[in-house]
Every structure is written in C-alpha cells, then in structure tokens.
PDB file of C-alpha atoms in Angstrom:
ATOM      1  CA  MET A   1     -16.892  32.817  78.259  1.00 57.00           C
ATOM      2  CA  HIS A   2     -19.966  34.512  76.868  1.00 61.00           C
ATOM      3  CA  GLY A   3     -22.146  37.573  77.033  1.00 71.00           C
ATOM      4  CA  LYS A   4     -21.198  40.226  79.565  1.00 80.00           C
ATOM      5  CA  GLU A   5     -18.026  38.358  80.614  1.00 79.00           C
ATOM      6  CA  PHE A   6     -16.777  38.368  77.037  1.00 78.00           C
ATOM      7  CA  LEU A   7     -17.555  42.065  76.572  1.00 82.00           C
ATOM      8  CA  ALA A   8     -15.818  42.961  79.855  1.00 83.00           C
ATOM      9  CA  ASP A   9     -12.798  40.901  78.803  1.00 80.00           C
ATOM     10  CA  CYS A  10     -12.659  42.695  75.438  1.00 80.00           C
ATOM     11  CA  ILE A  11     -12.798  46.104  77.129  1.00 85.00           C
ATOM     12  CA  ARG A  12     -10.076  45.147  79.622  1.00 84.00           C
ATOM     13  CA  THR A  13      -7.947  43.757  76.785  1.00 83.00           C
ATOM     14  CA  PHE A  14      -8.452  46.917  74.722  1.00 85.00           C
ATOM     15  CA  PHE A  15      -7.154  49.210  77.469  1.00 86.00           C
ATOM     16  CA  THR A  16      -4.248  46.871  78.240  1.00 85.00           C
ATOM     17  CA  ILE A  17      -3.278  46.787  74.561  1.00 85.00           C
ATOM     18  CA  VAL A  18      -3.569  50.570  74.144  1.00 86.00           C
ATOM     19  CA  ALA A  19      -1.314  51.173  77.159  1.00 87.00           C
ATOM     20  CA  MET A  20       1.265  48.693  75.882  1.00 84.00           C
ATOM     21  CA  ILE A  21       1.099  50.150  72.365  1.00 85.00           C
ATOM     22  CA  ASN A  22       1.861  53.592  73.810  1.00 85.00           C
ATOM     23  CA  ILE A  23       4.929  52.183  75.565  1.00 87.00           C
ATOM     24  CA  ALA A  24       6.043  50.283  72.439  1.00 84.00           C
ATOM     25  CA  MET A  25       5.562  53.356  70.227  1.00 83.00           C
ATOM     26  CA  PHE A  26       7.630  55.423  72.628  1.00 84.00           C
ATOM     27  CA  LEU A  27      10.444  52.870  72.826  1.00 85.00           C
ATOM     28  CA  MET A  28      10.527  52.231  69.077  1.00 81.00           C
ATOM     29  CA  GLY A  29      10.198  55.937  68.317  1.00 81.00           C
ATOM     30  CA  VAL A  30      13.095  57.102  70.491  1.00 84.00           C
ATOM     31  CA  THR A  31      15.360  54.312  69.205  1.00 83.00           C
ATOM     32  CA  LEU A  32      14.401  53.994  65.529  1.00 78.00           C
ATOM     33  CA  MET A  33      13.124  57.484  64.620  1.00 78.00           C
ATOM     34  CA  PRO A  34      14.247  59.928  67.323  1.00 82.00           C
ATOM     35  CA  ASP A  35      13.795  63.048  65.152  1.00 84.00           C
ATOM     36  CA  THR A  36      10.208  62.286  64.117  1.00 79.00           C
ATOM     37  CA  LYS A  37       7.523  64.423  65.744  1.00 77.00           C
ATOM     38  CA  PHE A  38       3.744  64.281  65.410  1.00 75.00           C
ATOM     39  CA  GLY A  39       0.752  66.350  66.427  1.00 77.00           C
ATOM     40  CA  TYR A  40      -2.451  65.688  68.280  1.00 77.00           C
ATOM     41  CA  GLU A  41      -3.627  63.203  65.662  1.00 77.00           C
ATOM     42  CA  GLY A  42      -0.945  60.889  67.056  1.00 78.00           C
ATOM     43  CA  PHE A  43      -3.036  60.361  70.196  1.00 79.00           C
ATOM     44  CA  ILE A  44      -5.710  58.468  68.251  1.00 83.00           C
ATOM     45  CA  ILE A  45      -3.257  56.061  66.607  1.00 82.00           C
ATOM     46  CA  PRO A  46      -2.880  53.741  69.659  1.00 83.00           C
ATOM     47  CA  VAL A  47      -6.681  53.634  69.953  1.00 85.00           C
ATOM     48  CA  ILE A  48      -7.012  52.523  66.309  1.00 85.00           C
ATOM     49  CA  TYR A  49      -4.275  49.930  66.771  1.00 83.00           C
ATOM     50  CA  GLY A  50      -5.905  48.836  70.035  1.00 84.00           C
ATOM     51  CA  LEU A  51      -9.201  48.265  68.225  1.00 85.00           C
ATOM     52  CA  ALA A  52      -7.387  46.322  65.500  1.00 85.00           C
ATOM     53  CA  GLY A  53      -5.700  44.253  68.200  1.00 83.00           C
ATOM     54  CA  THR A  54      -8.905  43.629  70.134  1.00 83.00           C
ATOM     55  CA  LEU A  55     -11.109  42.516  67.219  1.00 84.00           C
ATOM     56  CA  PRO A  56      -9.375  39.104  66.985  1.00 85.00           C
ATOM     57  CA  ASN A  57     -10.708  38.356  70.496  1.00 82.00           C
ATOM     58  CA  LEU A  58     -13.804  37.165  68.638  1.00 80.00           C
ATOM     59  CA  ALA A  59     -11.805  33.989  67.868  1.00 80.00           C
ATOM     60  CA  LEU A  60     -12.080  33.130  71.576  1.00 78.00           C
ATOM     61  CA  TYR A  61     -15.848  33.583  71.829  1.00 78.00           C
ATOM     62  CA  SER A  62     -17.712  30.405  72.716  1.00 78.00           C
ATOM     63  CA  LYS A  63     -21.020  29.638  74.366  1.00 78.00           C
ATOM     64  CA  ARG A  64     -19.438  26.688  76.145  1.00 82.00           C
ATOM     65  CA  GLU A  65     -16.238  26.177  78.106  1.00 81.00           C
ATOM     66  CA  LEU A  66     -13.363  25.428  75.726  1.00 78.00           C
ATOM     67  CA  LYS A  67     -11.113  22.417  76.166  1.00 87.00           C
ATOM     68  CA  VAL A  68      -7.414  23.164  76.642  1.00 87.00           C
ATOM     69  CA  GLY A  69      -6.528  22.091  73.093  1.00 90.00           C
ATOM     70  CA  GLU A  70      -9.317  24.206  71.629  1.00 88.00           C
ATOM     71  CA  LEU A  71      -8.223  27.198  73.682  1.00 86.00           C
ATOM     72  CA  ILE A  72      -4.599  26.855  72.561  1.00 89.00           C
ATOM     73  CA  LEU A  73      -5.643  26.571  68.905  1.00 91.00           C
ATOM     74  CA  ARG A  74      -7.906  29.599  69.227  1.00 88.00           C
ATOM     75  CA  LYS A  75      -5.125  31.597  70.942  1.00 88.00           C
ATOM     76  CA  ILE A  76      -2.822  30.807  67.996  1.00 91.00           C
ATOM     77  CA  ILE A  77      -5.529  31.891  65.545  1.00 91.00           C
ATOM     78  CA  GLN A  78      -6.122  35.010  67.655  1.00 89.00           C
ATOM     79  CA  PHE A  79      -2.408  35.855  67.567  1.00 91.00           C
ATOM     80  CA  LEU A  80      -2.187  35.425  63.787  1.00 92.00           C
ATOM     81  CA  LEU A  81      -5.296  37.563  63.294  1.00 91.00           C
ATOM     82  CA  THR A  82      -3.900  40.173  65.676  1.00 89.00           C
ATOM     83  CA  GLU A  83      -0.630  40.338  63.722  1.00 90.00           C
ATOM     84  CA  ALA A  84      -2.526  40.657  60.435  1.00 91.00           C
ATOM     85  CA  CYS A  85      -5.037  43.258  61.676  1.00 88.00           C
ATOM     86  CA  VAL A  86      -2.498  45.500  63.384  1.00 86.00           C
ATOM     87  CA  LEU A  87       0.068  45.285  60.565  1.00 88.00           C
ATOM     88  CA  PHE A  88      -2.703  46.093  58.096  1.00 87.00           C
ATOM     89  CA  ALA A  89      -3.855  49.048  60.210  1.00 83.00           C
ATOM     90  CA  ILE A  90      -0.299  50.372  60.462  1.00 81.00           C
ATOM     91  CA  PHE A  91       0.945  49.866  56.930  1.00 83.00           C
ATOM     92  CA  PHE A  92      -2.235  50.056  54.807  1.00 79.00           C
ATOM     93  CA  ASP A  93      -1.965  53.717  53.926  1.00 70.00           C
ATOM     94  CA  SER A  94       1.767  54.217  54.395  1.00 66.00           C
ATOM     95  CA  ALA A  95       4.223  55.111  51.666  1.00 64.00           C
ATOM     96  CA  GLU A  96       6.339  52.342  50.151  1.00 61.00           C
ATOM     97  CA  ALA A  97       9.437  53.763  51.896  1.00 55.00           C
ATOM     98  CA  ASP A  98       7.728  53.311  55.264  1.00 67.00           C
ATOM     99  CA  ARG A  99       7.359  49.555  54.626  1.00 73.00           C
ATOM    100  CA  SER A 100      10.977  48.583  55.057  1.00 79.00           C
ATOM    101  CA  PRO A 101      11.566  44.996  56.202  1.00 83.00           C
ATOM    102  CA  TRP A 102      13.341  46.044  59.413  1.00 83.00           C
ATOM    103  CA  LEU A 103      10.444  48.313  60.406  1.00 82.00           C
ATOM    104  CA  ILE A 104       7.821  45.656  59.639  1.00 85.00           C
ATOM    105  CA  GLY A 105       9.905  43.123  61.590  1.00 89.00           C
ATOM    106  CA  ALA A 106      10.264  45.475  64.548  1.00 86.00           C
ATOM    107  CA  VAL A 107       6.524  46.154  64.564  1.00 86.00           C
ATOM    108  CA  ALA A 108       5.686  42.437  64.219  1.00 91.00           C
ATOM    109  CA  LEU A 109       8.029  41.661  67.121  1.00 92.00           C
ATOM    110  CA  SER A 110       6.457  44.381  69.255  1.00 88.00           C
ATOM    111  CA  ILE A 111       2.993  42.969  68.445  1.00 88.00           C
ATOM    112  CA  LEU A 112       4.207  39.554  69.628  1.00 92.00           C
ATOM    113  CA  VAL A 113       5.587  41.018  72.869  1.00 91.00           C
ATOM    114  CA  ILE A 114       2.396  43.004  73.497  1.00 87.00           C
ATOM    115  CA  PHE A 115       0.243  39.938  72.748  1.00 88.00           C
ATOM    116  CA  VAL A 116       2.227  37.789  75.177  1.00 91.00           C
ATOM    117  CA  LEU A 117       2.175  40.479  77.881  1.00 88.00           C
ATOM    118  CA  ALA A 118      -1.566  41.087  77.425  1.00 85.00           C
ATOM    119  CA  THR A 119      -2.233  37.338  77.565  1.00 87.00           C
ATOM    120  CA  LEU A 120      -0.122  36.993  80.725  1.00 90.00           C
ATOM    121  CA  SER A 121      -1.852  40.001  82.277  1.00 86.00           C
ATOM    122  CA  ASP A 122      -5.258  38.500  81.484  1.00 83.00           C
ATOM    123  CA  TRP A 123      -4.196  35.122  82.888  1.00 86.00           C
ATOM    124  CA  LEU A 124      -2.873  36.755  86.072  1.00 91.00           C
ATOM    125  CA  GLN A 125      -6.101  38.713  86.578  1.00 86.00           C
ATOM    126  CA  ASN A 126      -8.159  35.546  86.081  1.00 84.00           C
ATOM    127  CA  TYR A 127      -5.866  33.562  88.396  1.00 91.00           C
ATOM    128  CA  LEU A 128      -6.090  36.142  91.185  1.00 92.00           C
ATOM    129  CA  SER A 129      -9.858  36.378  90.765  1.00 89.00           C
ATOM    130  CA  ALA A 130     -10.238  32.584  90.942  1.00 90.00           C
ATOM    131  CA  LYS A 131      -7.955  32.442  93.981  1.00 92.00           C
ATOM    132  CA  GLN A 132     -10.025  35.105  95.750  1.00 92.00           C
ATOM    133  CA  MET A 133     -13.263  33.308  94.891  1.00 92.00           C
ATOM    134  CA  THR A 134     -11.834  30.036  96.260  1.00 92.00           C
ATOM    135  CA  GLU A 135     -10.854  31.732  99.512  1.00 91.00           C
ATOM    136  CA  ASP A 136     -14.303  33.338  99.779  1.00 88.00           C
ATOM    137  CA  LEU A 137     -15.941  29.956  99.138  1.00 90.00           C
ATOM    138  CA  LYS A 138     -13.799  28.289 101.830  1.00 88.00           C
ATOM    139  CA  THR A 139     -14.757  31.030 104.286  1.00 87.00           C
ATOM    140  CA  PHE A 140     -18.429  30.669 103.351  1.00 86.00           C
ATOM    141  CA  GLN A 141     -18.309  26.875 103.737  1.00 85.00           C
ATOM    142  CA  GLY A 142     -16.492  27.211 107.066  1.00 82.00           C
ATOM    143  CA  LYS A 143     -19.407  29.237 108.453  1.00 79.00           C
ATOM    144  CA  PHE A 144     -21.823  26.356 107.778  1.00 77.00           C
ATOM    145  CA  GLN A 145     -19.540  23.675 109.210  1.00 75.00           C
ATOM    146  CA  GLU A 146     -19.270  25.372 112.598  1.00 63.00           C
TER     147      GLU A 146
END
C-alpha cells in the first residue's frame, strides 16, 4: 500500500482509534475512577492518543506488496510501537502516583484490545471491499461473454 491508499488508511485508522479510545476511557473511568471529572480539555485527549496510536502505521508503509511473513512482522512491530507511543503520551507528564502498575496494566490491556479491534475492523473493511470488487468484476466480465 502506498501513496493515497496509505494516507486514506491512516485517516480511517485514526478515527477508528479515537472512537475506541473514547469508549475505553469511559469504561475505565466509570470502573476505576468514578469520582474523577474533567473539563473541556478532556475532549482533546483521545485525539492526542489517536495520533500517538496512528503514527506507528508508518511501520506498514511499503512501495511494494508485502509477503505474509513480512506483514505479520510489521504488524508486531506496529503493535509494540503503538503500545510505547500511547503509554508515553499518557504517562509522560503524569505524577508518580498516577503511574501505578495496575493502571499501566489496565491501559496497556486496553491498547491491546483497541489495536486488535482496529486491525479486525480494517481487515473487515478490506475484505468487504475486495468482495464487492470481485462481484463487480464478475458482472463486468459476464457482459462481455454474452
């Protein structure tokens, strides 16, 4: 994937990640810190985390089609970079008390879940698009065979 396809994929991934981060923040917030409230600045936090989670997509950039093994290796690298970037973005400027092991573990687990869901969502979108293109091609070929 290259050029415009790659950029479109990054944009789609960004919005998927931001939506899932909002859901994860809500679920973790109401269960782990139900009394915590925040102001309007809290609306930008998922966007920052979404950017941090989208930047590792650069690990998948290639001018040629990747082999399955290469793609799997790059997805693993992308996941590790995503974990590192998002954890850094979350905990870089936080107080030492906010870096408790259970909170870091919960956030790391939520990053894993979001990564898997975003990857599955991307795969499903690509699968449905390929299926539609195959059907369109069959229809197009059928017109010439008649």
